[in-house]
PDB file of C-alpha atoms in Angstrom:
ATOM      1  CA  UNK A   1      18.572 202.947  99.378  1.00 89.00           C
ATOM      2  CA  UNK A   2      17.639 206.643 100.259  1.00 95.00           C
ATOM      3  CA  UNK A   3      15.854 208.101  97.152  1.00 95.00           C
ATOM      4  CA  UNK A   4      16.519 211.914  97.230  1.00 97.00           C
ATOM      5  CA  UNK A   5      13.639 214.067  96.299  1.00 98.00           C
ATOM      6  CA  UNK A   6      13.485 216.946  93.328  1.00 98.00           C
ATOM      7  CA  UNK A   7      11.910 220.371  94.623  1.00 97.00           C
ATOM      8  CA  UNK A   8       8.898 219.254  92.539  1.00 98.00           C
ATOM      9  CA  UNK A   9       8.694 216.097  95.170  1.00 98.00           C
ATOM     10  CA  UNK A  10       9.106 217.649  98.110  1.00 98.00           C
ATOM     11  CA  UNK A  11       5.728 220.253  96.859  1.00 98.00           C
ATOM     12  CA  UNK A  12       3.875 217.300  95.841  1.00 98.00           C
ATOM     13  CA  UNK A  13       5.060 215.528  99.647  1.00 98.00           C
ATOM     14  CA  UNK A  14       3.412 218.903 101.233  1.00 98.00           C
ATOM     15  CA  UNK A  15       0.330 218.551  99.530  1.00 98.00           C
ATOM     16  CA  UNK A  16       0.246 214.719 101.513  1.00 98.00           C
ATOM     17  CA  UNK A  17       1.526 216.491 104.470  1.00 98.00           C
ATOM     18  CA  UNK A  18      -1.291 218.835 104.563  1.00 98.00           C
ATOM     19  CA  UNK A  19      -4.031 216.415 104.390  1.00 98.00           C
ATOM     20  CA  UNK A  20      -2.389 214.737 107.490  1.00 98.00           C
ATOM     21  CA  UNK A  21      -2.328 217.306 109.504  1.00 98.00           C
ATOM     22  CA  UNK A  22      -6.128 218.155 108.983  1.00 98.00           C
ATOM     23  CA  UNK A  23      -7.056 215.002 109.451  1.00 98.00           C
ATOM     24  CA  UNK A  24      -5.154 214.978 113.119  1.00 98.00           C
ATOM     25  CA  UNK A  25      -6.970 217.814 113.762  1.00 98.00           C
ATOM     26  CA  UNK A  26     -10.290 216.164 113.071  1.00 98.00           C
ATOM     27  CA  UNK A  27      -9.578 213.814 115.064  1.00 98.00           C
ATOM     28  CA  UNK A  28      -8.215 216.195 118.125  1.00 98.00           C
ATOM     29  CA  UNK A  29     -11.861 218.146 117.894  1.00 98.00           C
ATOM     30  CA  UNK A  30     -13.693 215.056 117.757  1.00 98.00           C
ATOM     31  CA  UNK A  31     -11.931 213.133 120.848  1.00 98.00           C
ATOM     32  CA  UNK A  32     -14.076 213.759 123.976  1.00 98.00           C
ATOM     33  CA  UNK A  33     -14.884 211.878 126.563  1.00 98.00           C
ATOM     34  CA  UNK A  34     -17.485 208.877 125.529  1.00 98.00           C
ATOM     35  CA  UNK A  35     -15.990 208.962 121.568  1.00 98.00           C
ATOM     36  CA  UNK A  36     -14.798 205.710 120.871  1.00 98.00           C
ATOM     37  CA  UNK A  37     -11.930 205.032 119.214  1.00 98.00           C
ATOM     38  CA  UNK A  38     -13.477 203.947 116.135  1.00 98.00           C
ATOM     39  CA  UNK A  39     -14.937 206.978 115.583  1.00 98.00           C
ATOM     40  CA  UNK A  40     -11.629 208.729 115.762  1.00 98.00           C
ATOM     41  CA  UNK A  41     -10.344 206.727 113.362  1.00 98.00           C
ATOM     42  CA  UNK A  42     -13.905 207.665 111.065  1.00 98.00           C
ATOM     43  CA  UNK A  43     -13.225 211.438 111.534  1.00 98.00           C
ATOM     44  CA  UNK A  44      -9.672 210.891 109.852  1.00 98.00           C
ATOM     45  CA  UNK A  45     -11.219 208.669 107.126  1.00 98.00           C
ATOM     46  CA  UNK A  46     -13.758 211.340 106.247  1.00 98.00           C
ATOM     47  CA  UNK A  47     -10.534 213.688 105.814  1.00 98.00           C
ATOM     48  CA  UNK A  48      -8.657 211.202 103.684  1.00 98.00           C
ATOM     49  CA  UNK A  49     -11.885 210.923 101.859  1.00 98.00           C
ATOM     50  CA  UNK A  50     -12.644 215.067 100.617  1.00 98.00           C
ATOM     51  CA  UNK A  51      -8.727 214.853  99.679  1.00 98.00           C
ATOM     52  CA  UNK A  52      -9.065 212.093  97.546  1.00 98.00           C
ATOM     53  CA  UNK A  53      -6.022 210.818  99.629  1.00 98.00           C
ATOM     54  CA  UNK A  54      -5.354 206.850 100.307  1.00 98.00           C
ATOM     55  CA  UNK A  55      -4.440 205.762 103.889  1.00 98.00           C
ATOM     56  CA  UNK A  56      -0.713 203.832 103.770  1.00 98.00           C
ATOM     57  CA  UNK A  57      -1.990 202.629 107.318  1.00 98.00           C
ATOM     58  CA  UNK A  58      -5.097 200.950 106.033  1.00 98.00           C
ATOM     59  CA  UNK A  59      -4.135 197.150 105.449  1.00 98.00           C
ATOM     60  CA  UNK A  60      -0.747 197.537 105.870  1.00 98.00           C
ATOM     61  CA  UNK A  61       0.699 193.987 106.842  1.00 97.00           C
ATOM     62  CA  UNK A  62       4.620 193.949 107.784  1.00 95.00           C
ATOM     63  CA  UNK A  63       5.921 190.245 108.421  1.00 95.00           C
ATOM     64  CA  UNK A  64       5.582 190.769 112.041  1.00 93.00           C
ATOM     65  CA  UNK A  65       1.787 191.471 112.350  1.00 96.00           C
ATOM     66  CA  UNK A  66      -0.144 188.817 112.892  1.00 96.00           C
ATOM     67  CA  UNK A  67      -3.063 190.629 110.891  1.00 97.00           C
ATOM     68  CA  UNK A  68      -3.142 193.560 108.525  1.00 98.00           C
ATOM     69  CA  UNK A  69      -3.940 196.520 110.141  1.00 98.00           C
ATOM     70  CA  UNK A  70      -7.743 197.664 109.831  1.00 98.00           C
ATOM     71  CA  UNK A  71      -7.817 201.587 110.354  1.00 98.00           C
ATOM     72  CA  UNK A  72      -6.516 204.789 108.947  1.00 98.00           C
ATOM     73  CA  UNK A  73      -5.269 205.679 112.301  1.00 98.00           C
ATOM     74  CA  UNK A  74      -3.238 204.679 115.453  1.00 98.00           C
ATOM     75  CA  UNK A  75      -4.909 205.498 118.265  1.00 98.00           C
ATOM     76  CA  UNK A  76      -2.736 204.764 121.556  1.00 98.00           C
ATOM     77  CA  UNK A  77      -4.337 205.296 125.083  1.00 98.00           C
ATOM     78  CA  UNK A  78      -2.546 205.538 128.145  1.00 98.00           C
ATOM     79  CA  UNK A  79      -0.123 203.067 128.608  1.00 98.00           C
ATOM     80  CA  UNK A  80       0.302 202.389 124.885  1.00 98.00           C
ATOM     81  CA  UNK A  81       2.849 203.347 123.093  1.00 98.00           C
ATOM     82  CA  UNK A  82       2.308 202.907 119.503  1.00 98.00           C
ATOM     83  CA  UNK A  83       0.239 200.943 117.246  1.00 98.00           C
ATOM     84  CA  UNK A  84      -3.365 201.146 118.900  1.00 98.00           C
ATOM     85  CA  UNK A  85      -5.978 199.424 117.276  1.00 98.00           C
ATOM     86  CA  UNK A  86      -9.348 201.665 117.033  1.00 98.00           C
ATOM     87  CA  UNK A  87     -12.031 199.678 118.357  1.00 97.00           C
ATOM     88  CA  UNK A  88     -15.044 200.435 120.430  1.00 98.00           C
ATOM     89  CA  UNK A  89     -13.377 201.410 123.558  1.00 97.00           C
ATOM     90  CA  UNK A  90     -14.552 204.694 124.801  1.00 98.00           C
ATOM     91  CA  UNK A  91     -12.570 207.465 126.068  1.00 98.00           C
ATOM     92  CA  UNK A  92     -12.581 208.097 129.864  1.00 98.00           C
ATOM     93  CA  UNK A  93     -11.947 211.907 131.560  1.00 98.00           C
ATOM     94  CA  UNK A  94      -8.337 211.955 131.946  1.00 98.00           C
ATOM     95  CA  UNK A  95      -6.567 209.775 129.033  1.00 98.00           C
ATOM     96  CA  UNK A  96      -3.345 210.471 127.405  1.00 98.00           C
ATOM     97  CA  UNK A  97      -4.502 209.549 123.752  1.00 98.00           C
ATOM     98  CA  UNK A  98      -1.606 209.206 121.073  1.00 98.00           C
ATOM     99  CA  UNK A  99      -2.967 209.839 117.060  1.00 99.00           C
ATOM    100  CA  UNK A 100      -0.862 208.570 114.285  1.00 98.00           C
ATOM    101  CA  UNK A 101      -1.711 208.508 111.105  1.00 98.00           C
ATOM    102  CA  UNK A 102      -0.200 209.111 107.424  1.00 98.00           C
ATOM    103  CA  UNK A 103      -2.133 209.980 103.766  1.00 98.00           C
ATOM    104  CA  UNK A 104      -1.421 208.836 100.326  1.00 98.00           C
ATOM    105  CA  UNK A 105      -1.920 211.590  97.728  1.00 98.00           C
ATOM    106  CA  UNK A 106      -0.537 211.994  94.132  1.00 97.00           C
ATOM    107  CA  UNK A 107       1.954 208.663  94.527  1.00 98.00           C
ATOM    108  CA  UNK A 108       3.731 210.327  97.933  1.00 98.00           C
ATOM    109  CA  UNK A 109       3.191 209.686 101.534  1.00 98.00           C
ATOM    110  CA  UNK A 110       3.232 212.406 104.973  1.00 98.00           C
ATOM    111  CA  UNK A 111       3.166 210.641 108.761  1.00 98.00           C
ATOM    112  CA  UNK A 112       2.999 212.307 111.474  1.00 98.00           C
ATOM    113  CA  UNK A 113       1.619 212.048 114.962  1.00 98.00           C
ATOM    114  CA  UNK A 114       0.188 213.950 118.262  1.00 98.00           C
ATOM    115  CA  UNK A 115      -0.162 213.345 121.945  1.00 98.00           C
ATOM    116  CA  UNK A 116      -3.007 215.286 124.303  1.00 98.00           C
ATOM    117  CA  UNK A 117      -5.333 214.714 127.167  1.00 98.00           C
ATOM    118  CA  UNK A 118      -8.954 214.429 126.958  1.00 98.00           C
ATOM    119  CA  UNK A 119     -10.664 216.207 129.354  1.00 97.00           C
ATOM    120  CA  UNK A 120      -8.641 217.034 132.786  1.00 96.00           C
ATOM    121  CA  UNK A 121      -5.032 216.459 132.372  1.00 97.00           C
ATOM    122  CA  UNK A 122      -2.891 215.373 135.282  1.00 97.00           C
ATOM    123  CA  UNK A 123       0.117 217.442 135.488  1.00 98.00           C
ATOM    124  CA  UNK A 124       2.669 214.350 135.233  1.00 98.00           C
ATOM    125  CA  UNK A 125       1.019 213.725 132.057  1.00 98.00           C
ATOM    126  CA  UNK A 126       0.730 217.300 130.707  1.00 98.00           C
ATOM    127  CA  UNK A 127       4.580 217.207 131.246  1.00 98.00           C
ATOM    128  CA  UNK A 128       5.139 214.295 129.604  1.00 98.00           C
ATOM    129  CA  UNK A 129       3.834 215.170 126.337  1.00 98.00           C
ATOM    130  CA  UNK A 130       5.455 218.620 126.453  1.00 98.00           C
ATOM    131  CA  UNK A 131       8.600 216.704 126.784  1.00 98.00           C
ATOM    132  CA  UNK A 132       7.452 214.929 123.604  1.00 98.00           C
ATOM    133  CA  UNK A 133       7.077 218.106 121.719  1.00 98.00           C
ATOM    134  CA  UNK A 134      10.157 219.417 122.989  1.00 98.00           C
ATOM    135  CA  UNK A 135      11.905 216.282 121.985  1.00 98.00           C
ATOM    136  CA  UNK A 136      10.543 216.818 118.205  1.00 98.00           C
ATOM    137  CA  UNK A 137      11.311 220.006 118.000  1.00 98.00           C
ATOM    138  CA  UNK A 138      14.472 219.487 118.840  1.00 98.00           C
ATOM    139  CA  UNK A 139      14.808 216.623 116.773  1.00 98.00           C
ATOM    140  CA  UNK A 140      13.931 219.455 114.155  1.00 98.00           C
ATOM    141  CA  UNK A 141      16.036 221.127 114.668  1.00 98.00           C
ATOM    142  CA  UNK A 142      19.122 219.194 114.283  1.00 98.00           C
ATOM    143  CA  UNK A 143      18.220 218.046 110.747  1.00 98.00           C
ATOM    144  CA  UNK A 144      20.453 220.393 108.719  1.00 98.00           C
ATOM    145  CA  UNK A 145      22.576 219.813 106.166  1.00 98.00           C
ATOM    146  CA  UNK A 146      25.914 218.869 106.846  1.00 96.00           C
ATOM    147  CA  UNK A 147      24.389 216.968 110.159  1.00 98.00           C
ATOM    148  CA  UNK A 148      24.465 212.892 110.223  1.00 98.00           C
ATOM    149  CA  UNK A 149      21.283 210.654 111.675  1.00 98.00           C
ATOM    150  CA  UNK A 150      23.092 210.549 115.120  1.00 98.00           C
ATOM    151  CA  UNK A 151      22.776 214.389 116.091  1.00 98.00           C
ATOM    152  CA  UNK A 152      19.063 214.057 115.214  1.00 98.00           C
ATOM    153  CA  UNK A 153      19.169 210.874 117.733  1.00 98.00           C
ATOM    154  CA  UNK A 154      21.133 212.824 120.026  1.00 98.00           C
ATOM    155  CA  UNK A 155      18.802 215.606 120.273  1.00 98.00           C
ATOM    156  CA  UNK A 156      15.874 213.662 120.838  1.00 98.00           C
ATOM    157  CA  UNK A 157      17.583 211.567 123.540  1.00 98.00           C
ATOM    158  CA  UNK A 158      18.831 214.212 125.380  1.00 98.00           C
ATOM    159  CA  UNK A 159      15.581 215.980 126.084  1.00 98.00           C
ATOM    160  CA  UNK A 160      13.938 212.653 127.041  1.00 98.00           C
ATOM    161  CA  UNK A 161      16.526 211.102 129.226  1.00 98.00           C
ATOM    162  CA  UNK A 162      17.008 214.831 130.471  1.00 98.00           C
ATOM    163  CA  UNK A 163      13.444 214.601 131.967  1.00 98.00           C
ATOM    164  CA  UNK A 164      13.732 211.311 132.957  1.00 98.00           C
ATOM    165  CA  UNK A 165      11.622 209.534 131.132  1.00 98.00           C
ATOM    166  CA  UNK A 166      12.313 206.135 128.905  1.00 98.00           C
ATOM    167  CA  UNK A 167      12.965 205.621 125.731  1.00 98.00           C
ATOM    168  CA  UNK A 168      11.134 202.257 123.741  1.00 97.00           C
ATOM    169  CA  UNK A 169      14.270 200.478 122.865  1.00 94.00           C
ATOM    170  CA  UNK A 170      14.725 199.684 119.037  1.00 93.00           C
ATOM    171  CA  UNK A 171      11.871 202.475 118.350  1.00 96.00           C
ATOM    172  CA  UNK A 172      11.922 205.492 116.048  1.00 97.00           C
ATOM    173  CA  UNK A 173      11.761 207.642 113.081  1.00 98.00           C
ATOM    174  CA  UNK A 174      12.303 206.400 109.416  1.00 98.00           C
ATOM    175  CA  UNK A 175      12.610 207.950 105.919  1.00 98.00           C
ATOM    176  CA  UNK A 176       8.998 208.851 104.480  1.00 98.00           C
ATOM    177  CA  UNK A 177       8.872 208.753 100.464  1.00 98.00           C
ATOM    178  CA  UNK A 178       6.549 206.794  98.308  1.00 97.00           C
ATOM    179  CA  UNK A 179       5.804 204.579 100.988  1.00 97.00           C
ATOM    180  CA  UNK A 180       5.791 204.781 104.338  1.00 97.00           C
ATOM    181  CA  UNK A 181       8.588 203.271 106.026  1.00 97.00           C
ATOM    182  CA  UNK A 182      11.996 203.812 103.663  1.00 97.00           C
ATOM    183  CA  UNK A 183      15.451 204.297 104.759  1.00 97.00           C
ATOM    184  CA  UNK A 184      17.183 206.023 106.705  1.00 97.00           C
ATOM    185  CA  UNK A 185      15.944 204.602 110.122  1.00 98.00           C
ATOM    186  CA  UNK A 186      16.259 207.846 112.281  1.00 98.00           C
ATOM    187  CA  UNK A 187      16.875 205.992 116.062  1.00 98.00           C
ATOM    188  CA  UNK A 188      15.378 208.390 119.247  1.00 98.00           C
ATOM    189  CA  UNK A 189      18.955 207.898 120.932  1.00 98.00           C
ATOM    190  CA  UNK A 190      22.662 207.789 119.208  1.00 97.00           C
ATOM    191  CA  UNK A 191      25.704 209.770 119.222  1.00 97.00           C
ATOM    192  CA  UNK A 192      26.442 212.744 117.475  1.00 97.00           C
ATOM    193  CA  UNK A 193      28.558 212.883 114.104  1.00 97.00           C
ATOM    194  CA  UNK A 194      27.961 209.357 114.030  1.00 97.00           C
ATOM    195  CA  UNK A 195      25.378 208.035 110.844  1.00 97.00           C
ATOM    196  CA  UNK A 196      24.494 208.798 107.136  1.00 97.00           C
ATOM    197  CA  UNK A 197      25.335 212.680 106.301  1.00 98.00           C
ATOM    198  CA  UNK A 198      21.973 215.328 105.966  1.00 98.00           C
ATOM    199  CA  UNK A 199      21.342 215.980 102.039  1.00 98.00           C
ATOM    200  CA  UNK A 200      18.812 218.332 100.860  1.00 98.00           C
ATOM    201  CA  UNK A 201      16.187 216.302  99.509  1.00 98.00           C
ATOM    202  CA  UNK A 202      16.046 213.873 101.843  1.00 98.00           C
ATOM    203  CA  UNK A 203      12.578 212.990 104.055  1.00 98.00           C
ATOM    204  CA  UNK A 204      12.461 211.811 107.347  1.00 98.00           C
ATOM    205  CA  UNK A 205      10.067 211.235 110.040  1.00 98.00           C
ATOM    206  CA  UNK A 206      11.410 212.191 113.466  1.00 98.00           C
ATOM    207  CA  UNK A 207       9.039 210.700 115.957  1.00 98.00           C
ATOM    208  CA  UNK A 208       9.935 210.753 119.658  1.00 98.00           C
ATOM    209  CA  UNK A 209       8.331 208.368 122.052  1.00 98.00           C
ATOM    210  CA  UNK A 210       8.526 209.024 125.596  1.00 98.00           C
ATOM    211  CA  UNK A 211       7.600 206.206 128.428  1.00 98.00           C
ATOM    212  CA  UNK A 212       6.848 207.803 131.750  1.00 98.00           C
ATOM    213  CA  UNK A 213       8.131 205.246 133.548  1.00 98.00           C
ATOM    214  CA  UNK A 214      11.643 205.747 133.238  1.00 98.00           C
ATOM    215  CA  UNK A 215      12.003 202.009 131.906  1.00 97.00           C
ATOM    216  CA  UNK A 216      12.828 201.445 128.042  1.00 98.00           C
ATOM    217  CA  UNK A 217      11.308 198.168 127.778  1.00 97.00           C
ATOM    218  CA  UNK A 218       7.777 197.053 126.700  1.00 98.00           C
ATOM    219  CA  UNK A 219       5.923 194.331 125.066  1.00 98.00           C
ATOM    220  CA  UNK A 220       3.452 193.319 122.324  1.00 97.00           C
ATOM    221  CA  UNK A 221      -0.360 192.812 123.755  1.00 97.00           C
ATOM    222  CA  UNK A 222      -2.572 190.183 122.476  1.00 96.00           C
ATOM    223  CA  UNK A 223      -3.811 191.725 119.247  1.00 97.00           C
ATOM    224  CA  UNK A 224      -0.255 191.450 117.962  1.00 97.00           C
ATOM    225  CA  UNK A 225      -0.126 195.096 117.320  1.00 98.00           C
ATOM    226  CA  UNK A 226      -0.400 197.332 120.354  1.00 98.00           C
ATOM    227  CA  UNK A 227       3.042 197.961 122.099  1.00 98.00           C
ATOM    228  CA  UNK A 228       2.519 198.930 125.832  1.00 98.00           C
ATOM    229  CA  UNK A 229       5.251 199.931 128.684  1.00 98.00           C
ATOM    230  CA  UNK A 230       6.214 196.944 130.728  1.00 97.00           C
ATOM    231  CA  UNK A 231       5.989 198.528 134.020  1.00 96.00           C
ATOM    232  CA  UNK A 232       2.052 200.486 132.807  1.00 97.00           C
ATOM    233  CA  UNK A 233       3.623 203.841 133.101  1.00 98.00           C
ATOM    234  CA  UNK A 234       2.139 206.281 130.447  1.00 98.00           C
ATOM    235  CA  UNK A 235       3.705 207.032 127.348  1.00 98.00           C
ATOM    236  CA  UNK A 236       3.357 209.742 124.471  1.00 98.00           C
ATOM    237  CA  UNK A 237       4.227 210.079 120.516  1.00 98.00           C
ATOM    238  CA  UNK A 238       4.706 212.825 118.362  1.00 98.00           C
ATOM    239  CA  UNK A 239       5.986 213.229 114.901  1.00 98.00           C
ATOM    240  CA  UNK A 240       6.690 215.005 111.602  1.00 98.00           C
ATOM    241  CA  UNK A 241       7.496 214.272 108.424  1.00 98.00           C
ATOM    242  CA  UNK A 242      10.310 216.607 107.483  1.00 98.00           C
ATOM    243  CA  UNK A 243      12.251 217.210 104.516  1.00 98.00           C
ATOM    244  CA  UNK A 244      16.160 218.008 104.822  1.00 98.00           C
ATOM    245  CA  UNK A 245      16.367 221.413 102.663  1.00 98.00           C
ATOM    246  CA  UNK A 246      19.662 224.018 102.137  1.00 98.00           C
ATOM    247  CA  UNK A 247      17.240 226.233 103.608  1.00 97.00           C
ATOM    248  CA  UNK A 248      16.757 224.511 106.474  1.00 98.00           C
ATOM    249  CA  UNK A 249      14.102 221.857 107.925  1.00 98.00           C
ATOM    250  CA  UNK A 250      10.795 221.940 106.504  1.00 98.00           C
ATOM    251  CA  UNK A 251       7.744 220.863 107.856  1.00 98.00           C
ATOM    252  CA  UNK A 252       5.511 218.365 105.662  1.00 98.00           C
ATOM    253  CA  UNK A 253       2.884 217.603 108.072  1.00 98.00           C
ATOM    254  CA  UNK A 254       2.204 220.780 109.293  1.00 97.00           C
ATOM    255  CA  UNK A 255      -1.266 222.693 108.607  1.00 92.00           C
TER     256      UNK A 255
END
């Protein structure tokens, strides 16, 4: 069931939103090469922290984890997609580092994630993630009112397959409310008019991710949680949480 949010909601869903985004940023200014993953994941705990905000991430144990997960963050290097456990691995010059991570504030959740390079970025992967923004953004841009699921899918799909690049089959967005993952799933590939109709005061999150490869397919490594690109190719993630308004898409996770 899609629960649509009051006005009220979607200002209370902001204040989440907010507290997301600074704790990306945190963890963008603290990434470096020789920073471990764990202390990303710190940086956006000490975030969560000064907001008084809870971490939805955090022990969060679907029936196909193997574990509960153990960090506020997803931290996804190189050829991982999504789903990154932070451990002690350091980064190196040159990594394509994916960040997602969502806060629970006031009873209401925001999600959201980023894609950059530490240190020297190769241009193949500088152009990957700016297809990964691009594919967001237009993914933004299609959720209007009066649009269905599928011309948000379309969108996204169309700037990724447009550049060439893969798609993680049976990966995507979801609807963001009181907890994390609600309906409607939001697919990164689908046909136009097709899907449930665009109502003001609905959430999403629209999260395009991009494998460099070409190839769609990957696989589960041995934690159980890390996805990876079968053929090692890079990959990148971005995403907002956005709320379906008459006045347009708006922004939850934005600072």
């Amino acid at each position: 069931m899609v629960e649509i949010k009051t006005n009220e909601s979607l200002r209370a869903m902001r204040e989440a939103g907010r507290v997301v985004a600074r704790a990306l940023a945190a963890v963008r200014e603290k990434a470096a090469p020789g920073v471990t993953l764990g202390e990303l994941d710190r940086a956006a705990r000490e975030v969560l922290d000064e907001a008084g905000a809870g971490s939805p991430f955090l022990h969060y144990h679907p029936d196909w984890a193997p574990v509960p997960f153990p960090a506020v963050v997803c931290a996804s290097v190189n050829d991982a997609i999504v789903h990154g456990i932070p451990d002690g691995r350091r980064l190196a010059d040159g990594d394509l580092v994916s960040i997602d991570c969502g806060a629970s504030l006031g009873g209401w959740v925001g999600d959201a994630a980023v894609s950059f390079t530490v240190g020297r970025a190769r241009p193949e992967d500088t152009r990957l993630i700016d297809t990964a923004y691009a594919a967001l953004e237009a993914g933004i841009g299609a959720a209007v009112v009066g649009n269905r699921i599928g011309d948000i899918a379309h969108a996204v799909s169309r700037v990724c397959r447009g550049a060439g690049y893969g798609i993680p089959d049976g990966m995507g967005g979801h609807g963001v409310g009181r907890t994390m993952h609600e309906d409607p799933g939001v697919p990164n590939e689908g046909r136009p008019g097709r899907g449930m109709p665009l109502r003001h005061g609905m959430v999403i999150a629209i999260e395009p991710m991009l494998i460099g490869g070409g190839r769609d397919d990957h696989y589960t490594d041995g934690d159980g949680w890390t996805i990876r690109t079968l053929d090692r190719s890079r990959a990148a993630h971005t995403e907002h949480t956005i709320a379906i308004t008459d006045d347009g898409p708006r922004i939850l996770t934005a600072l």
